[in-house]
Amino acid sequence: MDTKHRILDEALTLFANKGYANVYVSEIAEKVGIKAPSLYKHYKNKKAIFDAIIEEMDSRYKSQAGSFNLNGINPMNDFDLYTDISEDELVQIGTGLFMYFLHDDYTNRFRKILTIEQFSNGDFSKLFSSQYFDEPFSYQKILLGMLITSGSLKEGNIDAMTLQFYSPIYLLLTLCDREPSREGEALKLLKLHIRQFARIYKGK
């Protein structure tokens, strides 16, 4: 791992353990084994480090989504995959992405930072909402709308359908964050949820 990525890795761990506000650049440099002036050659300040962490996390997510032949960001690019997807394939993608969000080291630590900071920092609160509600809700709402229009799903209130699909997934993710020993239980419930949603709304 090169110095730039070591800085991100150590900073991410410190932010997750102590909170963003309680970590200083000098502390990050010490963990990496360099002096603060050397760190500034790579990142101009703590915010630049955090922004680079977000970029790295986004890159890792795109790579994981790609392993399922998904764009993961633009629902229009993923529409064709879902038009005739089988129930088993839907479960496979759903559980695969769930396990990624649960176990990817970057994503896991990043979610912990936002959880810690959301009540004391308005910017982090907005970022948390964007990452774990606004963006996934918008993606799934658009995708469900296109699937309804194509006849792949039955008619329904798109906002309600999106909540019905996404809310249990996020709920199970936070359960596993708090109690990792319940992962097996969460996975069983997740699969049941995905299958039931598919059977309720499958069109044609």
Tab-separated table of C-alpha atoms in Angstrom, residues 29 35-42:
chain	number	residue	atom	x	y	z
A	29	ALA	CA	0.723	11.293	10.290
A	35	LYS	CA	5.754	13.778	9.868
A	36	ALA	CA	2.825	16.138	9.372
A	37	PRO	CA	4.658	18.207	6.678
A	38	SER	CA	5.128	15.012	4.674
A	39	LEU	CA	1.419	14.261	4.922
A	40	TYR	CA	0.579	17.718	3.553
A	41	LYS	CA	2.466	16.801	0.374
A	42	HIS	CA	-0.335	14.306	-0.294
